[in-house]
PDB file of C-alpha atoms in Angstrom:
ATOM      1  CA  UNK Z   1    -121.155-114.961 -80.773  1.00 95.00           C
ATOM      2  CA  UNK Z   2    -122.209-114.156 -84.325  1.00 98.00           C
ATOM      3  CA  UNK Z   3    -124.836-115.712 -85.994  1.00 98.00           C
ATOM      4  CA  UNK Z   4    -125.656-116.335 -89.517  1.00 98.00           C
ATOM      5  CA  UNK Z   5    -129.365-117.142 -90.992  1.00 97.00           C
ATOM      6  CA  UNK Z   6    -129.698-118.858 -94.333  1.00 94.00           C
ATOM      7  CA  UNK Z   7    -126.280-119.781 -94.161  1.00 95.00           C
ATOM      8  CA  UNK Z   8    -126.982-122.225 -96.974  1.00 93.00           C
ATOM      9  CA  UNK Z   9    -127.391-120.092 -98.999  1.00 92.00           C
ATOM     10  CA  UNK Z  10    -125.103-117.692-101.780  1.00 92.00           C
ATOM     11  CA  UNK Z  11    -125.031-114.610 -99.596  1.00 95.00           C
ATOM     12  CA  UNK Z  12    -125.480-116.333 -96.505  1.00 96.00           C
ATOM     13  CA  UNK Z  13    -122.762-119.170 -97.531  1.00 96.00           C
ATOM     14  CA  UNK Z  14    -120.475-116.432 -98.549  1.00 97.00           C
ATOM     15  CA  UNK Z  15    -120.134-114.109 -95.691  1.00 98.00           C
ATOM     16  CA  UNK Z  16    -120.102-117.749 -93.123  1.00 98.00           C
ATOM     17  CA  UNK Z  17    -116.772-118.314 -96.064  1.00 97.00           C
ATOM     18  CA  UNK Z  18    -115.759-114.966 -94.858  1.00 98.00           C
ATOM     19  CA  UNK Z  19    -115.425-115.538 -91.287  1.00 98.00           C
ATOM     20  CA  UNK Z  20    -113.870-118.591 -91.798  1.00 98.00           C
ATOM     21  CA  UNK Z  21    -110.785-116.906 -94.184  1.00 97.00           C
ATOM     22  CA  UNK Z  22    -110.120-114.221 -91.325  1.00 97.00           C
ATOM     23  CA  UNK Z  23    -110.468-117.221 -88.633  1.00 97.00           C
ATOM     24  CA  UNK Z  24    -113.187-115.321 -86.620  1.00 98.00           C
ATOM     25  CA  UNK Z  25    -115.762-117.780 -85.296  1.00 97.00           C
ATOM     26  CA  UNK Z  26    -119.102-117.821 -86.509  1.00 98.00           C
ATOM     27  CA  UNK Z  27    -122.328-119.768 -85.911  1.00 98.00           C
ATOM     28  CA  UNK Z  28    -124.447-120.560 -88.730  1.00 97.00           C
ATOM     29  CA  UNK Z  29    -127.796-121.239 -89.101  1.00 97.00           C
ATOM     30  CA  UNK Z  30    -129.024-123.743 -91.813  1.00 96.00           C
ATOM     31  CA  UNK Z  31    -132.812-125.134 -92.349  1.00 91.00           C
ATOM     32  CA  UNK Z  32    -131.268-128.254 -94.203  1.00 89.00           C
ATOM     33  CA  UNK Z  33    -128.044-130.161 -92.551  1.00 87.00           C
ATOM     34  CA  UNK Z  34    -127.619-132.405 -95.326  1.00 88.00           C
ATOM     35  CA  UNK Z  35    -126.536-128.953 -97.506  1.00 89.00           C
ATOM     36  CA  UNK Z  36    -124.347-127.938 -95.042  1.00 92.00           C
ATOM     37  CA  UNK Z  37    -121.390-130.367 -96.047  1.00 91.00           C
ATOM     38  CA  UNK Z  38    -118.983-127.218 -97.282  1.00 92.00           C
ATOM     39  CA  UNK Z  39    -119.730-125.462 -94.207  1.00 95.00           C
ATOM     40  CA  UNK Z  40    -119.027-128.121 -91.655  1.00 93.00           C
ATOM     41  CA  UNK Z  41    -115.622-128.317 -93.233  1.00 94.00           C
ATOM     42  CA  UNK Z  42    -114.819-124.691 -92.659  1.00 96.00           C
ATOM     43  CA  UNK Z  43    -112.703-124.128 -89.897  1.00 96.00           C
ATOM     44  CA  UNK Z  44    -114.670-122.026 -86.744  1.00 96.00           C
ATOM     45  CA  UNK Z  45    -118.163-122.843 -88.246  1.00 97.00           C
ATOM     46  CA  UNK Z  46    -120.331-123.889 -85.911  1.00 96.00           C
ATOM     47  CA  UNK Z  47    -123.579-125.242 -87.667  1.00 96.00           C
ATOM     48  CA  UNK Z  48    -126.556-125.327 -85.984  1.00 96.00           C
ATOM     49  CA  UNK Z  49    -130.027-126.874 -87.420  1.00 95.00           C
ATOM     50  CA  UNK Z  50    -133.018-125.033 -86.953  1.00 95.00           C
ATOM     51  CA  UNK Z  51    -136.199-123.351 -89.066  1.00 95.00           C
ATOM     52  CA  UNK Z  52    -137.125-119.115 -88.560  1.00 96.00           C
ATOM     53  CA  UNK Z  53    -140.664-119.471 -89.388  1.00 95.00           C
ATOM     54  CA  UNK Z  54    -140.118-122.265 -85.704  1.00 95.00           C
ATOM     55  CA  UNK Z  55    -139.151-120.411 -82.823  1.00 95.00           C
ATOM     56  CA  UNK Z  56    -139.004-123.835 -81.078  1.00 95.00           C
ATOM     57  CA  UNK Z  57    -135.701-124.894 -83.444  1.00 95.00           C
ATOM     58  CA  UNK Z  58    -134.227-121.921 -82.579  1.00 96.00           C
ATOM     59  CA  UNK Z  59    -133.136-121.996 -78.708  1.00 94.00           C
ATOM     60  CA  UNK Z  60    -129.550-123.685 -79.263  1.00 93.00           C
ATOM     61  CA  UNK Z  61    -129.100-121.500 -82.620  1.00 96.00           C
ATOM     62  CA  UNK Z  62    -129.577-118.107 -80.570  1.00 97.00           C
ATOM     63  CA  UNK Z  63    -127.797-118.997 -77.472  1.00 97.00           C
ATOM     64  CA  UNK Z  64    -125.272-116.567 -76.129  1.00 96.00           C
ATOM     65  CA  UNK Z  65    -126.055-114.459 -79.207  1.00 97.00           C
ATOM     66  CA  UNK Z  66    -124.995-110.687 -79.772  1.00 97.00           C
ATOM     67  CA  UNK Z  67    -125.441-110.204 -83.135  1.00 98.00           C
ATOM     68  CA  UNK Z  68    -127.070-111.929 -85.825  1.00 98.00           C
ATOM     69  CA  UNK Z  69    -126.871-111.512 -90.048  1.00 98.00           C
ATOM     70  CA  UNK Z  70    -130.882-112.358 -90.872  1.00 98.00           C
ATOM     71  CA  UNK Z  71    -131.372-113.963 -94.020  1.00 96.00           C
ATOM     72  CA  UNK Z  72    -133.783-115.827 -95.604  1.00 92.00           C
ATOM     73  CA  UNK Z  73    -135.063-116.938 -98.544  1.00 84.00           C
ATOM     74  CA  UNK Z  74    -137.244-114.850-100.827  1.00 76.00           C
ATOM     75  CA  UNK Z  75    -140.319-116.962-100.940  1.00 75.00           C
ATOM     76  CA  UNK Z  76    -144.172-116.235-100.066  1.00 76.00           C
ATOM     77  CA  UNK Z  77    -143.260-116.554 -96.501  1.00 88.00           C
ATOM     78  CA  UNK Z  78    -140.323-113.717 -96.066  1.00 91.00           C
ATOM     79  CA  UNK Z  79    -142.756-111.670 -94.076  1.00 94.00           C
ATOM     80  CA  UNK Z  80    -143.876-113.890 -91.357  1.00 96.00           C
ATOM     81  CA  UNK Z  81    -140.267-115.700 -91.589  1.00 96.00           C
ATOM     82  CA  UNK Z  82    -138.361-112.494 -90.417  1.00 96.00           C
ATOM     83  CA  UNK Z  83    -140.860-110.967 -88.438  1.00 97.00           C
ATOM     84  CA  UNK Z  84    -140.841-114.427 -86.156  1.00 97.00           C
ATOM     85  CA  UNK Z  85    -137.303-114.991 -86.021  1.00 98.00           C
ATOM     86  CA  UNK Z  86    -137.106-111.147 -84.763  1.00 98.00           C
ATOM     87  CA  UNK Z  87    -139.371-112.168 -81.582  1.00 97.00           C
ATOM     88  CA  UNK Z  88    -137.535-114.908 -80.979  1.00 97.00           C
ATOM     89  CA  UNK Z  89    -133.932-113.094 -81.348  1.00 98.00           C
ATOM     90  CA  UNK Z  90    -135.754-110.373 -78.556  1.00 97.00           C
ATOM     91  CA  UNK Z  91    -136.488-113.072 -76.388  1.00 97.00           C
ATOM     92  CA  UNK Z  92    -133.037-114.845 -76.314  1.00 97.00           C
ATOM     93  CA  UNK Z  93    -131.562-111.292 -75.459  1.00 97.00           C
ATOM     94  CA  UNK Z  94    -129.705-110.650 -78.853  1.00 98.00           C
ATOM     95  CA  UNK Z  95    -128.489-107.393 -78.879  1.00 97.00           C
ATOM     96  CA  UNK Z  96    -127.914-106.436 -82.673  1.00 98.00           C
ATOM     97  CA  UNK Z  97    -129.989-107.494 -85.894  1.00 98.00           C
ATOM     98  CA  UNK Z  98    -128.279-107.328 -89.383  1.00 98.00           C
ATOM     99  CA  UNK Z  99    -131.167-107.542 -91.649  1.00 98.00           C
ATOM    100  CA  UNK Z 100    -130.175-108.286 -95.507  1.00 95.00           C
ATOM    101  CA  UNK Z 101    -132.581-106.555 -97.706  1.00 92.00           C
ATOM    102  CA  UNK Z 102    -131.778-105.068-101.798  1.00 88.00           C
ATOM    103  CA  UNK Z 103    -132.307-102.156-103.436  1.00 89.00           C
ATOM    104  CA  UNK Z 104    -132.201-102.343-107.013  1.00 90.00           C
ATOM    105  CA  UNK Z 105    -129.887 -99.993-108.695  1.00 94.00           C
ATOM    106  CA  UNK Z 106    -132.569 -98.777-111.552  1.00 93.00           C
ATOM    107  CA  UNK Z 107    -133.089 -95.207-110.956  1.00 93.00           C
ATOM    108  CA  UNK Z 108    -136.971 -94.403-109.398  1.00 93.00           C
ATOM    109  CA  UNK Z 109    -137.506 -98.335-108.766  1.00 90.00           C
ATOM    110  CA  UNK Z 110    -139.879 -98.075-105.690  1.00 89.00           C
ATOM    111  CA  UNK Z 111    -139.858-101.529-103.769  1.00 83.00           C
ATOM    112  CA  UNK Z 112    -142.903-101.120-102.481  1.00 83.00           C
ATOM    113  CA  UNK Z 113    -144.878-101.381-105.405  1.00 82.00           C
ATOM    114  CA  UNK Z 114    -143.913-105.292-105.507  1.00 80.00           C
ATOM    115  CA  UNK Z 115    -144.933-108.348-103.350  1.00 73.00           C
ATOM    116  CA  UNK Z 116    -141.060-109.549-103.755  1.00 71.00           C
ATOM    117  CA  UNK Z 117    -139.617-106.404-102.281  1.00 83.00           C
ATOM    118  CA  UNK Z 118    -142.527-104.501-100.442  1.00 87.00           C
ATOM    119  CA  UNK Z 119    -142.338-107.611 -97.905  1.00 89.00           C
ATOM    120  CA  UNK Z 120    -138.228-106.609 -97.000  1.00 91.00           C
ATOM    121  CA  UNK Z 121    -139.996-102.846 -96.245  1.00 92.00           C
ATOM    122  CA  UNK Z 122    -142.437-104.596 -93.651  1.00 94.00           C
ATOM    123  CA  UNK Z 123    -140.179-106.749 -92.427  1.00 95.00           C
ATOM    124  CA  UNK Z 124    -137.914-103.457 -91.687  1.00 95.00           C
ATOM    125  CA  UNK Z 125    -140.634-101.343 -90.175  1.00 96.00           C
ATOM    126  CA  UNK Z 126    -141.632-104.187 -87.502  1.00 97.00           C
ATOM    127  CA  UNK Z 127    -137.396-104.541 -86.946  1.00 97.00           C
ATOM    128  CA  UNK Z 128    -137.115-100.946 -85.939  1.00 97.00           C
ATOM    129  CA  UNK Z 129    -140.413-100.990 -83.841  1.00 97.00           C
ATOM    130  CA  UNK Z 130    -139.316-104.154 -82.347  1.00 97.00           C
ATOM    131  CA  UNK Z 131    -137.003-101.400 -80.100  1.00 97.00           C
ATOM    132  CA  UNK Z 132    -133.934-103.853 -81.555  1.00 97.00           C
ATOM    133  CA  UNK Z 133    -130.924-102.112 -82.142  1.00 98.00           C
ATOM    134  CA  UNK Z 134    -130.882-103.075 -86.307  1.00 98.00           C
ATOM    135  CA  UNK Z 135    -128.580-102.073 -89.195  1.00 98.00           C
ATOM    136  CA  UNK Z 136    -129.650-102.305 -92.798  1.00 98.00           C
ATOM    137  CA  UNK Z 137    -127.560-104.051 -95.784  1.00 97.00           C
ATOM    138  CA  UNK Z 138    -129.324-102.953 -99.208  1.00 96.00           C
ATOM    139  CA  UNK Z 139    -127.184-104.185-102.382  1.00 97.00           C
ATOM    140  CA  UNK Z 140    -128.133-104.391-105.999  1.00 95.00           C
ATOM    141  CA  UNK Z 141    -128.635-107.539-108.567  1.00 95.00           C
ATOM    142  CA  UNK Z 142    -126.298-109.990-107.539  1.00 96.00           C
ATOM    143  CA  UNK Z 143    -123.657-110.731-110.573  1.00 97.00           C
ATOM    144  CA  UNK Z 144    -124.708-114.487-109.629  1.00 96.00           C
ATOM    145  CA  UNK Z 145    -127.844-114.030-111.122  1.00 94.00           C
ATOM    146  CA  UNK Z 146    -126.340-114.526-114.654  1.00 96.00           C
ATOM    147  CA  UNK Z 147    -125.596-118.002-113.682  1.00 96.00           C
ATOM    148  CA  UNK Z 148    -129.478-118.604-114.141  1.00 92.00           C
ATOM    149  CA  UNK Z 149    -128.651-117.590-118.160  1.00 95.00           C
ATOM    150  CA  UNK Z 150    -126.056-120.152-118.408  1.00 95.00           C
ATOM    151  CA  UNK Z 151    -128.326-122.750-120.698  1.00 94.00           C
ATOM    152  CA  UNK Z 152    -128.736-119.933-123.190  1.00 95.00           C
ATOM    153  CA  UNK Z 153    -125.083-118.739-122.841  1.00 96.00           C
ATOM    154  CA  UNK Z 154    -123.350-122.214-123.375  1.00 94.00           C
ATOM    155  CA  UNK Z 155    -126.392-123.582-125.862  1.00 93.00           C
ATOM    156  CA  UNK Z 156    -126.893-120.683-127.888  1.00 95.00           C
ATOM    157  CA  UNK Z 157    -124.266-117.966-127.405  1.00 97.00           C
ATOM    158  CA  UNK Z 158    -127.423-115.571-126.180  1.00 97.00           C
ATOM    159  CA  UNK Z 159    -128.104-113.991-122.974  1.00 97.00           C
ATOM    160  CA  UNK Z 160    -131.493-113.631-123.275  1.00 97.00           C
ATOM    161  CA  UNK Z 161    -133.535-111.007-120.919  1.00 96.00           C
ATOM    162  CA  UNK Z 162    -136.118-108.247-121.463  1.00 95.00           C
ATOM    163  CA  UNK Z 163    -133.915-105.314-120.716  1.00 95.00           C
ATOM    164  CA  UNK Z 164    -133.697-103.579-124.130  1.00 95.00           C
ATOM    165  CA  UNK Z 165    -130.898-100.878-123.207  1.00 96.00           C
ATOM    166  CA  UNK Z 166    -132.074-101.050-119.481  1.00 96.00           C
ATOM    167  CA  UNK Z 167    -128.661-100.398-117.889  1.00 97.00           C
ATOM    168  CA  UNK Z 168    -128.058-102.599-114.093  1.00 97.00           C
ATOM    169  CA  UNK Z 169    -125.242-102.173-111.701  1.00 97.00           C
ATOM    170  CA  UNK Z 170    -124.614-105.823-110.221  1.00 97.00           C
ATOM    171  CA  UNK Z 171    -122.518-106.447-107.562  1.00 98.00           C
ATOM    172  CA  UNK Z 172    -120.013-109.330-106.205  1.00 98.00           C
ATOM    173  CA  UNK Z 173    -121.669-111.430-103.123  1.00 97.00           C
ATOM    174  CA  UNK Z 174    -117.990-111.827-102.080  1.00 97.00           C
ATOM    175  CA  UNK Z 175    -117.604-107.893-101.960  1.00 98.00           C
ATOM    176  CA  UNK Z 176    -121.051-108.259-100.300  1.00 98.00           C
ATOM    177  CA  UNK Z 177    -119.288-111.003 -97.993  1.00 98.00           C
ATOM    178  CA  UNK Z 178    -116.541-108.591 -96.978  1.00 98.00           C
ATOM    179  CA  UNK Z 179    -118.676-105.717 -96.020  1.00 98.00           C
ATOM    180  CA  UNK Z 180    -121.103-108.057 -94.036  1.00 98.00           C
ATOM    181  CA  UNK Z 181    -118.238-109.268 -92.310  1.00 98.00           C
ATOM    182  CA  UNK Z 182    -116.675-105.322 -91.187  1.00 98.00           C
ATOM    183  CA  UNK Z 183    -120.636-104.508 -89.965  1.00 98.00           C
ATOM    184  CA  UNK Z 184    -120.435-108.025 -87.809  1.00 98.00           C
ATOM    185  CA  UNK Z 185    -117.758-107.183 -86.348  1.00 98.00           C
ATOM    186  CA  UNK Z 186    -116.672-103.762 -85.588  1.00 97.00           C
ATOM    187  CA  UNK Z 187    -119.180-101.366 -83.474  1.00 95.00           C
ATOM    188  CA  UNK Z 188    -121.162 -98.228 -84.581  1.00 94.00           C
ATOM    189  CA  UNK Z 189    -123.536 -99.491 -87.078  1.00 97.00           C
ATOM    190  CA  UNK Z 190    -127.222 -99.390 -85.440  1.00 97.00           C
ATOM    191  CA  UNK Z 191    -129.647 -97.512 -87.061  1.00 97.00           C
ATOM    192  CA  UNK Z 192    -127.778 -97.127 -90.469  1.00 97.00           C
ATOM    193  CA  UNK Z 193    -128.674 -98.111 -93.514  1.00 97.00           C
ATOM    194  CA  UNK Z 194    -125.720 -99.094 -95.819  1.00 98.00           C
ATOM    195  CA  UNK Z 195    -126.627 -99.321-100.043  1.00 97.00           C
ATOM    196  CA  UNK Z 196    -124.117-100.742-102.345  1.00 97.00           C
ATOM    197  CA  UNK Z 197    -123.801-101.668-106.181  1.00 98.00           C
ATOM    198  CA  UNK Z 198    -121.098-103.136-108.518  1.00 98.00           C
ATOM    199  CA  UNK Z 199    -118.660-100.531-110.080  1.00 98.00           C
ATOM    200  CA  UNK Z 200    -120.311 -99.923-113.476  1.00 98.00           C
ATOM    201  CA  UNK Z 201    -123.962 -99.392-114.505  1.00 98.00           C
ATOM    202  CA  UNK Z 202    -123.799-101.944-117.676  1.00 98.00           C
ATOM    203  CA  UNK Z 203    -126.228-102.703-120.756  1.00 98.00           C
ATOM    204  CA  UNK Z 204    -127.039-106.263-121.061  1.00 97.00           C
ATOM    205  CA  UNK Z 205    -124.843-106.079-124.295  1.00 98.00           C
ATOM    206  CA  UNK Z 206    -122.016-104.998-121.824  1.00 98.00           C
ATOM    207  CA  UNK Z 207    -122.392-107.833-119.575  1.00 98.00           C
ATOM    208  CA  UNK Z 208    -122.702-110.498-122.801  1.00 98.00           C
ATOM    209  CA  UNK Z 209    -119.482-108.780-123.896  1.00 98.00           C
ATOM    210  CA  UNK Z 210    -118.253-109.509-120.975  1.00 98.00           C
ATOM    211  CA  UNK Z 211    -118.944-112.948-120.399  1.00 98.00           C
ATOM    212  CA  UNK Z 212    -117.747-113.471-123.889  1.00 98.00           C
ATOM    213  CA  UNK Z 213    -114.127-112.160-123.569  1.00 98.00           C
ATOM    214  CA  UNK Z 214    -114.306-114.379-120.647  1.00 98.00           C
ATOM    215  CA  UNK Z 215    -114.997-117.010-122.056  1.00 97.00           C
ATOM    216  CA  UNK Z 216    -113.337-116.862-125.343  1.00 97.00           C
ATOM    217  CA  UNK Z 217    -116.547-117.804-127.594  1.00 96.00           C
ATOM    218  CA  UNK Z 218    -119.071-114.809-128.788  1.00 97.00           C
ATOM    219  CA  UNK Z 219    -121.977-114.264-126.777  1.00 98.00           C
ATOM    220  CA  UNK Z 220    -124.195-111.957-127.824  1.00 98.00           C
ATOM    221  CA  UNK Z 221    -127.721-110.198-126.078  1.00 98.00           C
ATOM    222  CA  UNK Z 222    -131.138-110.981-127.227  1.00 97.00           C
ATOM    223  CA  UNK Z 223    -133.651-109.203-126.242  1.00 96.00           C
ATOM    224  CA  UNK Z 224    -137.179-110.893-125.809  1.00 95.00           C
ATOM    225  CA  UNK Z 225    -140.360-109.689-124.525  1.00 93.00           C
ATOM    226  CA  UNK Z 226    -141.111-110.241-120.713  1.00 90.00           C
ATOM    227  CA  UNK Z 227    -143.737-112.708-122.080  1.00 91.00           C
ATOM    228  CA  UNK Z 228    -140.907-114.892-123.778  1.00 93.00           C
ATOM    229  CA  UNK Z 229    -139.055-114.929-120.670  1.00 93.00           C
ATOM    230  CA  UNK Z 230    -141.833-115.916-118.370  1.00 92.00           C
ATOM    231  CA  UNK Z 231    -142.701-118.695-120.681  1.00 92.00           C
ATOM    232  CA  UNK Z 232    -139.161-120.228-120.661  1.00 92.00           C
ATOM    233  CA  UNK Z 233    -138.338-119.528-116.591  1.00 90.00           C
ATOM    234  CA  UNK Z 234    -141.709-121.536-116.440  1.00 93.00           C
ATOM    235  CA  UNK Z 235    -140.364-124.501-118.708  1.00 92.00           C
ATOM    236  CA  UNK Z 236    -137.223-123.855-116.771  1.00 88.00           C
ATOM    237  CA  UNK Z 237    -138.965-125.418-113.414  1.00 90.00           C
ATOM    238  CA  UNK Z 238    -139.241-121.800-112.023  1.00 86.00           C
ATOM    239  CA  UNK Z 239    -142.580-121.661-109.735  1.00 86.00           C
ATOM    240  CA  UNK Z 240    -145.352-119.826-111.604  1.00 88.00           C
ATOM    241  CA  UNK Z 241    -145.471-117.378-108.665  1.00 82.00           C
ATOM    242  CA  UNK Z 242    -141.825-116.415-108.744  1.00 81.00           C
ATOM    243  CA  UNK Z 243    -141.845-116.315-112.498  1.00 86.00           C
ATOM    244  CA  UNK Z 244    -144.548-113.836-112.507  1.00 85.00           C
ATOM    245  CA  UNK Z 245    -142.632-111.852-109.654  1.00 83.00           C
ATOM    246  CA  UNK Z 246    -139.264-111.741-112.270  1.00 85.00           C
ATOM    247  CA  UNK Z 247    -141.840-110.414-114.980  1.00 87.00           C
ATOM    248  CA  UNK Z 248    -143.243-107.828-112.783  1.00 86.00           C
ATOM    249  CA  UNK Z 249    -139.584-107.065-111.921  1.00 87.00           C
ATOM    250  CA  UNK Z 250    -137.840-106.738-115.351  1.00 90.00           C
ATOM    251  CA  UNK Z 251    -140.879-105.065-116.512  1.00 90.00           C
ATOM    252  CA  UNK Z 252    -140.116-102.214-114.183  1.00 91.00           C
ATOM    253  CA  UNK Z 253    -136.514-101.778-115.285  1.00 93.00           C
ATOM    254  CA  UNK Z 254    -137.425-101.664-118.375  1.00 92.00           C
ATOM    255  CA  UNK Z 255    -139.339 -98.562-117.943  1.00 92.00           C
ATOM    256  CA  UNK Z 256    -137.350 -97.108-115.803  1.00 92.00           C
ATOM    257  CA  UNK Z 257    -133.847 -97.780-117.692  1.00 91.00           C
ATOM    258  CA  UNK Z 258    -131.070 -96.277-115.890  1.00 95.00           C
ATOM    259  CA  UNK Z 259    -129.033 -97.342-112.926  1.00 95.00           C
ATOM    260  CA  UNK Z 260    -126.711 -95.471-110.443  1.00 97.00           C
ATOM    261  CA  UNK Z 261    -123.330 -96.618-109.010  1.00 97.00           C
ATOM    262  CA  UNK Z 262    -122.741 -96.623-105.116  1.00 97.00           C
ATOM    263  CA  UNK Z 263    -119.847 -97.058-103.742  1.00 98.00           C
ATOM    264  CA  UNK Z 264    -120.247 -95.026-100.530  1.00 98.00           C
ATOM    265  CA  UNK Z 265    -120.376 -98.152 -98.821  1.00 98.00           C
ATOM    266  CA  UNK Z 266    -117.442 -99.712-100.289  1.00 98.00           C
ATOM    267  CA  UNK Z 267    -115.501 -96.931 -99.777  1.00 98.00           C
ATOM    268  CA  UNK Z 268    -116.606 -96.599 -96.031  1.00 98.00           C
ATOM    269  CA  UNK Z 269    -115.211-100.292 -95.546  1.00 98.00           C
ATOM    270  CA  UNK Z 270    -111.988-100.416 -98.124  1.00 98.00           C
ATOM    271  CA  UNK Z 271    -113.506-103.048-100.229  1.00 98.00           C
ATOM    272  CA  UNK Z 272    -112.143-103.251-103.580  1.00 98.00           C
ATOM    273  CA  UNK Z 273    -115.411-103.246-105.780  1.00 98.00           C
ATOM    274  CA  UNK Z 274    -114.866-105.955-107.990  1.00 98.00           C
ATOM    275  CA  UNK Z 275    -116.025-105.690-111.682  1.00 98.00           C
ATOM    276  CA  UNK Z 276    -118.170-107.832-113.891  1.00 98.00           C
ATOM    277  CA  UNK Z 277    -115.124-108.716-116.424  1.00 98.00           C
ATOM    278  CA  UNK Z 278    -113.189-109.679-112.999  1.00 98.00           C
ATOM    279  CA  UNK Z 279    -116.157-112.213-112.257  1.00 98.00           C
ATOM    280  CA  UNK Z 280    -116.868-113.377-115.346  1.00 98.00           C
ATOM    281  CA  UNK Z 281    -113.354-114.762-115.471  1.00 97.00           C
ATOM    282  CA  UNK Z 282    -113.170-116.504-111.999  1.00 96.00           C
ATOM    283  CA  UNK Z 283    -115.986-118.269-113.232  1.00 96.00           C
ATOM    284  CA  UNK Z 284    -115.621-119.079-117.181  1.00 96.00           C
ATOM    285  CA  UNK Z 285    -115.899-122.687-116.485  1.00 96.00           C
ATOM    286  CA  UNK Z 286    -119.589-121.872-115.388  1.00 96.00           C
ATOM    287  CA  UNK Z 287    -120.665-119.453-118.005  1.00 96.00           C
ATOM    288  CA  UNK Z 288    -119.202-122.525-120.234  1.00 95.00           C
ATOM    289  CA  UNK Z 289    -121.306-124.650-118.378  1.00 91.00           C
ATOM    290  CA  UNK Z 290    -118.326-126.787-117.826  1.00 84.00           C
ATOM    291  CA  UNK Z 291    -118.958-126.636-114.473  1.00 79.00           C
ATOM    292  CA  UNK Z 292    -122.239-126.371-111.872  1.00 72.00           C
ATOM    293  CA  UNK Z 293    -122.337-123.434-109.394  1.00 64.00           C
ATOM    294  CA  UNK Z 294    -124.819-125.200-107.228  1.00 52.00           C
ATOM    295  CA  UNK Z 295    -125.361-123.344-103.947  1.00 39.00           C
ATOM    296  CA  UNK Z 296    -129.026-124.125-102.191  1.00 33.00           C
ATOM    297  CA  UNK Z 297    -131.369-121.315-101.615  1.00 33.00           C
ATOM    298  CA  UNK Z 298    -131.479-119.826 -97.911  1.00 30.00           C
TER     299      UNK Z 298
END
């Protein structure tokens, strides 16, 4: 049996939609039932209710495991969340941990020099001293993340970040999906670490092109200071501590500038990387905002 973590949410959700297309049964693991509607529906899913950070929840969710997919959301408690669920995954005998981590595609970004990211490098370091045979997952911005600049993109006709010329390589959670699914279920994979970005290392001006082709109205890139942005995530509803992360973040980028493609990992797998024009036009009606992507966090 297979198990997947924050299977409510977009990477999590995906990879669970995945198993489900190939019809090879997978459990997954969901904090809130009353999210997990879509899933239910999906034939071979079984859904199981139950919290990391409570190792308690967790006896029915890790029964008869082998290998799990561990996700979870990217909040203050990422560190203890993993690290527990890893204990408890030892003690119900599972013999394989999938952790999901990132790695940003900027060129010199160092993850541990951020709360956000430095806690996915502890969480690793207890994994592999845990003695539990682990693989790695590390890919770039999600293309997703643009949904966030939808109010801008369908109110304005601006995509509106502080990213100057900063170039970013995002990548498809479906491609993400596909590879998840291949390291799930084939052998060989312990103790590697597998990166992976989108196709194309893109200006913000590239991506806004993009999105407008798509979606047959100009959209064109503003840049703002990180200070601008912080103020309007905040107005947005974002938490003050995860705006103040995204600052910290795009800050960075900023400096740094450039990004790198990988697709050793695609290639090793013989997944088609999909490009950002490609996914800006399966989802005009969003970029629109015609229609609501709505998928819950993990």
């Amino acid at each position: 049996m297979i198990l997947i973590t924050g299977a409510n949410g977009r990477p999590g959700s995906a990879t669970v939609r995945e198993f489900a297309r190939r019809g090879t049964p997978v459990r997954a693991l969901v904090r809130d039932p009353k999210k997990a509607k879509d899933l239910r529906a999906l034939p071979g899913v079984d859904v199981v209710h139950g919290d990391m950070l409570w190792p308690e929840t967790l006896e029915s969710a890790l029964a008869g495991v082998d290998r799990v997919l561990m996700i979870s959301g990217a909040g203050p408690e990422l560190l203890e969340t993993q690290c527990t669920f890893i204990d408890a995954a030892i003690k119900a005998g599972v013999g394989h941990i999938v952790k999901f981590s990132g790695k940003d595609s900027v060129d010199g970004f160092d993850n541990e020099k951020f709360r956000s990211t430095r806690s996915h490098e502890q969480i690793l370091r207890y994994l592999v001293a845990s003695g539990m045979p682990w693989t790695l997952l590390r890919p770039s911005q999600f293309m997703h993340v643009y949904f966030e600049e939808v109010p801008d993109i369908a109110g304005s006709g601006e995509l509106r970040l502080p990213l100057g010329d900063t170039t970013m390589a995002p990548i498809d959670i479906d491609d993400i999906a596909k590879i998840s699914y291949a390291v799930l279920t084939t052998p060989g994979h312990e103790g590697t670490t597998y990166p992976m970005t989108g196709p194309e290392a893109l200006t913000m001006t590239d991506i806004a092109g993009h999105i407008s082709e798509a979606i047959g109205k100009p959209v064109r890139y503003r840049d703002v200071t990180s200070e601008e942005k912080q103020r309007a995530w905040l107005a947005a509803g974002y938490p003050p501590p995860r705006a103040g992360a995204f600052a910290q973040l795009f800050q960075e980028r900023s400096r740094l500038g450039r990004s790198s493609v990988d697709l050793t990992t695609h290639e090793r797998f013989g997944v088609e990387p999909t490009t950002f024009a490609q996914f800006a036009r399966r989802y005009a009606d969003v970029f629109r905002g015609a229609t609501d992507y709505a998928v819950t966090p993990a």
